Coordinates of C-alpha atoms in Angstrom, one line a residue:
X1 CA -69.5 -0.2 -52.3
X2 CA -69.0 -3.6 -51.4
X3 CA -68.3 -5.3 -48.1
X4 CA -65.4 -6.5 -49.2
X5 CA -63.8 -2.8 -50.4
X6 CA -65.0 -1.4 -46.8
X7 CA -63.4 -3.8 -45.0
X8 CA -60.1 -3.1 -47.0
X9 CA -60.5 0.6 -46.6
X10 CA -61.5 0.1 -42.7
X11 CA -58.3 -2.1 -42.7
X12 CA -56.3 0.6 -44.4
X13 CA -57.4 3.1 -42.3
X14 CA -56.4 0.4 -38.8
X15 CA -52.8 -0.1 -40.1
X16 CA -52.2 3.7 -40.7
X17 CA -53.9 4.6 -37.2
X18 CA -51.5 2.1 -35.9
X19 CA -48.8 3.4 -37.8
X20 CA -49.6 6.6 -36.4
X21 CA -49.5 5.1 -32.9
X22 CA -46.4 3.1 -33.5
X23 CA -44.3 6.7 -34.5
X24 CA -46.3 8.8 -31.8
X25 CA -44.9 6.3 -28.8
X26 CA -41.7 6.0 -30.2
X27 CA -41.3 9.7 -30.2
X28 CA -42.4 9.9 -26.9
X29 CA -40.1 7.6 -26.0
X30 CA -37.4 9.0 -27.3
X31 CA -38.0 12.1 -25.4
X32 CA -38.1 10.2 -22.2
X33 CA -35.1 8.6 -23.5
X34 CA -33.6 11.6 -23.9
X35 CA -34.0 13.9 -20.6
X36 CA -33.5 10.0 -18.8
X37 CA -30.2 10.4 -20.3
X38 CA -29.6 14.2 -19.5
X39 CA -30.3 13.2 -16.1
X40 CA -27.9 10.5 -16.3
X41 CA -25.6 12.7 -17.6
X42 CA -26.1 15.0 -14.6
X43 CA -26.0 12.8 -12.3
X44 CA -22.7 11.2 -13.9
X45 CA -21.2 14.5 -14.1
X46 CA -21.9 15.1 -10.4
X47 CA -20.8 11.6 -9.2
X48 CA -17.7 12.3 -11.3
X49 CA -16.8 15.6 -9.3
X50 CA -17.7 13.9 -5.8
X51 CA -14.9 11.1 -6.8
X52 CA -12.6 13.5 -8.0
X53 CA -13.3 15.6 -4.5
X54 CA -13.2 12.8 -2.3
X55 CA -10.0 11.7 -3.8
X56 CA -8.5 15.2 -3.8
X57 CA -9.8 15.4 -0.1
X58 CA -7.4 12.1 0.6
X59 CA -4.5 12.8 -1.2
X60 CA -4.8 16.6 0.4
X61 CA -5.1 15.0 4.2
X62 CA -2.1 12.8 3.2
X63 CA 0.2 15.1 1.8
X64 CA -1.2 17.9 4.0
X65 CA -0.3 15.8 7.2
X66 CA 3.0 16.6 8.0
X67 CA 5.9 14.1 7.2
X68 CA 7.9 14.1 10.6
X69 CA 10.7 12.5 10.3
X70 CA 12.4 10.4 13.0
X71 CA 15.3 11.9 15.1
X72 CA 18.6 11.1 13.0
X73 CA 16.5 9.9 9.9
X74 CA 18.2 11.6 6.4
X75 CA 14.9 11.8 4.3
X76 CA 12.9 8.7 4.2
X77 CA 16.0 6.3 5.5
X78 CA 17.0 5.3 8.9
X79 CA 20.4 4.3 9.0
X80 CA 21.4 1.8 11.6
X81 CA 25.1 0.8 12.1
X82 CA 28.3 2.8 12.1
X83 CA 28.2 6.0 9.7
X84 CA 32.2 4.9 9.0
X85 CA 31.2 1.8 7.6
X86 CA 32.7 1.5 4.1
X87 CA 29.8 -1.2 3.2
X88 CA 26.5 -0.2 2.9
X89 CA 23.3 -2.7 3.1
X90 CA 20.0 -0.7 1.9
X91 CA 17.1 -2.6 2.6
X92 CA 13.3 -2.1 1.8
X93 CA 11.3 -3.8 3.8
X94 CA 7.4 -4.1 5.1
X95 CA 6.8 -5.4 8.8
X96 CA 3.9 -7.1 7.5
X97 CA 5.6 -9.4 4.1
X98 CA 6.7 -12.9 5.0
X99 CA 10.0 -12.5 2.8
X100 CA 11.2 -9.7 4.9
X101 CA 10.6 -11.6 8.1
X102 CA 12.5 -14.7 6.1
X103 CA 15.3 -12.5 5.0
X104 CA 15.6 -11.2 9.0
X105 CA 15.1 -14.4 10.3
X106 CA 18.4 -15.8 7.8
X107 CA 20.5 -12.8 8.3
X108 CA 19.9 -10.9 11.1
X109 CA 22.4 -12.4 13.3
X110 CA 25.1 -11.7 10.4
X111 CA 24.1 -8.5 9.6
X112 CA 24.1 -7.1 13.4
X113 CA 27.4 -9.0 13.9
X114 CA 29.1 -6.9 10.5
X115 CA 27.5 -3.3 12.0
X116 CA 28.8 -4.0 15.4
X117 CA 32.2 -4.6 13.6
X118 CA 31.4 -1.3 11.5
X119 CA 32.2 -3.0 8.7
X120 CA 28.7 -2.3 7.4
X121 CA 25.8 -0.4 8.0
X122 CA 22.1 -0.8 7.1
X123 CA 19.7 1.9 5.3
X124 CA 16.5 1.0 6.1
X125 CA 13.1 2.2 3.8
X126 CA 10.3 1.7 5.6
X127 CA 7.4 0.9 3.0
X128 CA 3.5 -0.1 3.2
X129 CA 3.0 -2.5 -0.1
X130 CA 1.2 -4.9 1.7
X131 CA -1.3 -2.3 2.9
X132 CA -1.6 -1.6 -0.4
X133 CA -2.2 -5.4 -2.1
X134 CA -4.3 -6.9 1.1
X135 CA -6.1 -3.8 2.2
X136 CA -5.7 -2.4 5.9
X137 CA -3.4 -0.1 7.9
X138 CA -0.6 -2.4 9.6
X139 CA 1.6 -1.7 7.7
X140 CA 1.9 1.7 8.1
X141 CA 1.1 1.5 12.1
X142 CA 4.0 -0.7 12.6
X143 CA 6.2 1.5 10.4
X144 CA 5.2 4.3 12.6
X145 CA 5.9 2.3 15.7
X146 CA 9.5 1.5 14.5
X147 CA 10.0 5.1 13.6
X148 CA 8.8 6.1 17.4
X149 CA 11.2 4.1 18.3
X150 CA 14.2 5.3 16.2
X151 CA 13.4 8.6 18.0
X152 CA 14.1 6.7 21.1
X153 CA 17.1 5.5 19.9
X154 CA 15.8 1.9 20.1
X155 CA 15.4 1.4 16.5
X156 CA 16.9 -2.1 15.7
X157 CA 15.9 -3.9 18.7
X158 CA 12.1 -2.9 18.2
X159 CA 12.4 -3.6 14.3
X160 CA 13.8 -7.3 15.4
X161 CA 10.3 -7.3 17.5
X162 CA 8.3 -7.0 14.7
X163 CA 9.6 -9.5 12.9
X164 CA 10.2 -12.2 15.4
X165 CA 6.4 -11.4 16.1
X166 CA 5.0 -10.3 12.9
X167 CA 1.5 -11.8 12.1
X168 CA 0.0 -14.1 9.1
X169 CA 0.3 -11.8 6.2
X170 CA -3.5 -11.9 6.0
X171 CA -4.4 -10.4 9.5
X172 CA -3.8 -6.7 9.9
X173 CA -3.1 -7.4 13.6
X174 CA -0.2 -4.4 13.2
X175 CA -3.5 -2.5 12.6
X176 CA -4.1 -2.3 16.4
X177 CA -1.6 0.0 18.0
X178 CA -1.8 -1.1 21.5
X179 CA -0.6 -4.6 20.2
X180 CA 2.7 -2.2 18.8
X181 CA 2.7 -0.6 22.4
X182 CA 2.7 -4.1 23.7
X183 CA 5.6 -5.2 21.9
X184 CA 7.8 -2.1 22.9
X185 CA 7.6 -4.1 26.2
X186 CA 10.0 -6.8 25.1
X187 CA 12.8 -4.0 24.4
X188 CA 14.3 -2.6 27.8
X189 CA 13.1 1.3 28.5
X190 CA 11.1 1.5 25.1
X191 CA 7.2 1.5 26.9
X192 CA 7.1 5.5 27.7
X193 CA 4.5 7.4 27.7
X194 CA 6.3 9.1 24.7
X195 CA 6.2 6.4 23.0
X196 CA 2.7 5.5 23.9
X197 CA 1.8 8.4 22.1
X198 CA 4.0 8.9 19.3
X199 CA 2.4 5.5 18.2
X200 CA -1.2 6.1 19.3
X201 CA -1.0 9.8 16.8
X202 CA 0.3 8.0 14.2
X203 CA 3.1 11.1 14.8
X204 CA 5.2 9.4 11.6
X205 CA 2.6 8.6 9.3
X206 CA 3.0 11.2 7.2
X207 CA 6.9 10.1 6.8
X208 CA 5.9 6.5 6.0
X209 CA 4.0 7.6 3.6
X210 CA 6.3 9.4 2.3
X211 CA 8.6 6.3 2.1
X212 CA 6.2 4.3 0.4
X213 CA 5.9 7.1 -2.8
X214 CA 10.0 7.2 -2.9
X215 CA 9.7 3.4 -3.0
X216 CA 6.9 3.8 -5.5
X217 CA 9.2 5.9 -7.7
X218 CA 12.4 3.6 -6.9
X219 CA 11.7 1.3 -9.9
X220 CA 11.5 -1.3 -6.9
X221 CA 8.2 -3.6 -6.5
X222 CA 8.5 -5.7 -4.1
X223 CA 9.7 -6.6 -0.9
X224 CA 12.4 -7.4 0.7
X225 CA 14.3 -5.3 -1.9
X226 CA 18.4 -5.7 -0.7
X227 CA 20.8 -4.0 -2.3
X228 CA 24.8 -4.3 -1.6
X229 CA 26.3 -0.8 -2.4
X230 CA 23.8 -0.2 -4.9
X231 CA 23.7 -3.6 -6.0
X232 CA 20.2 -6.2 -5.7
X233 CA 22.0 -9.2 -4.2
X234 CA 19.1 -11.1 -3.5
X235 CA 16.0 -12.6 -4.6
X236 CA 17.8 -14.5 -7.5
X237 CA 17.3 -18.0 -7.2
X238 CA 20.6 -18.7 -9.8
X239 CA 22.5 -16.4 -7.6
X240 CA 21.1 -17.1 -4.1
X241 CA 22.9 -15.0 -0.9
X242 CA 23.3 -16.5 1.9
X243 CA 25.0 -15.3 5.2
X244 CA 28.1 -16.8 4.6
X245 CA 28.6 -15.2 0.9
X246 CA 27.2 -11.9 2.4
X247 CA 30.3 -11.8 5.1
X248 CA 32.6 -12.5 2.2
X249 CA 30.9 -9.4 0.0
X250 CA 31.6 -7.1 2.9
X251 CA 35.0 -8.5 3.4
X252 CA 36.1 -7.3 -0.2

């Protein structure tokens, strides 16, 4: 046999070793490929029961902490004003959004002059959206706060607090509830011990929340919401309210 035919059988016989190779580590690898992905799998199946726990753990604590409500409240509204009032303002609001600190700071003065006149009165839903969009809990603290106070019958004048000192949307400083109990100092006989710790165990978060989902469900999303008798009357920039036009809606 020539050199030349065993080098082209030796070559042969290379290629079909290699070939032999080639399949032999690709079937190994596709073994390793395969209990890599079982394990995977395993692993994705457990992660995916730990989420679904975790969050079942969180919505149970939420919806297993009790929603107290606040003396006089009717579900998840506070009512401030006259109960004879023919006119009826329903406001949702969040202590921590700028708009509902620039719709207080326009008509607060109108709408406390109408109540006191009981021409109208004011349903209030407390609500946490901003919690919710920027992350953080001041929403619901101050909610809470203004809640302990409608227990101490000192609702509107501590909700006015907030807003006259309500924060830069992006700090959370309604987060800290001894900046709340701080506040109740600016409204005559609100700072009790009571109220100290309605605020400091959160006694009315479970009824904020509360608020929040029937705000969730309203249809509603965002805030200030303001509805006249079931009517939005503001936010519409070709129909802008202002407190004059609002005196003459409650006048009808």
């Amino acid at each position: 046999m020539s050199e030349k035919n065993r080098e082209g059988k030796r070559s042969a016989r290379e290629r079909l070793r290699e070939q032999r190779e080639k399949e032999r580590l690709r079937a190994r690898r596709r073994r390793t490929m395969g209990v890599a992905g079982a394990v995977v799998a395993v692993l994705g199946v457990a992660a995916g029961v730990g989420m679904v726990a975790s969050k079942s753990g969180e919505d149970s604590g939420k919806s297993g902490s009790r929603a107290v409500a606040p003396r006089g409240a009717a579900g998840t509204v506070i009512t401030s004003g006259k109960a004879s009032a023919k006119k009826t303002l329903t406001v949702y609001e969040d202590f921590r959004c700028p708009g509902c600190k620039q719709f207080e700071d326009v008509f607060r003065t109108t709408v406390h002059r109408l109540q006191d006149k009981g021409r109208m009165k004011v349903r209030y839903h407390l609500v946490t959206i901003i919690d919710g969009n920027m992350g953080g809990t001041g929403s619901l603290h101050a909610a809470n706060a203004a809640a302990c106070a409608q227990d101490a019958g000192k609702f509107r004048a501590y909700h006015d607090v907030l807003y006259k000192n309500q924060p830069r949307e992006t700090e959370d400083a309604y987060a800290d509830k001894s900046k709340l109990i701080k506040l109740a100092g600016k409204v005559p006989g609100l700072d009790t011990r009571t109220f100290r710790r309605c605020v400091e165990d959160g006694r009315h978060d479970g009824w904020v929340r509360k608020s929040n989902a029937a705000f969730t469900r309203s249809g509603y999303n965002s805030t200030p919401t303001i509805l006249l008798d079931g009517k939005a009357v503001y936010g519409d920039p070709d129909k802008p309210l202002s407190p004059r036009k609002l005196k003459r809606m409650v006048a009808k």
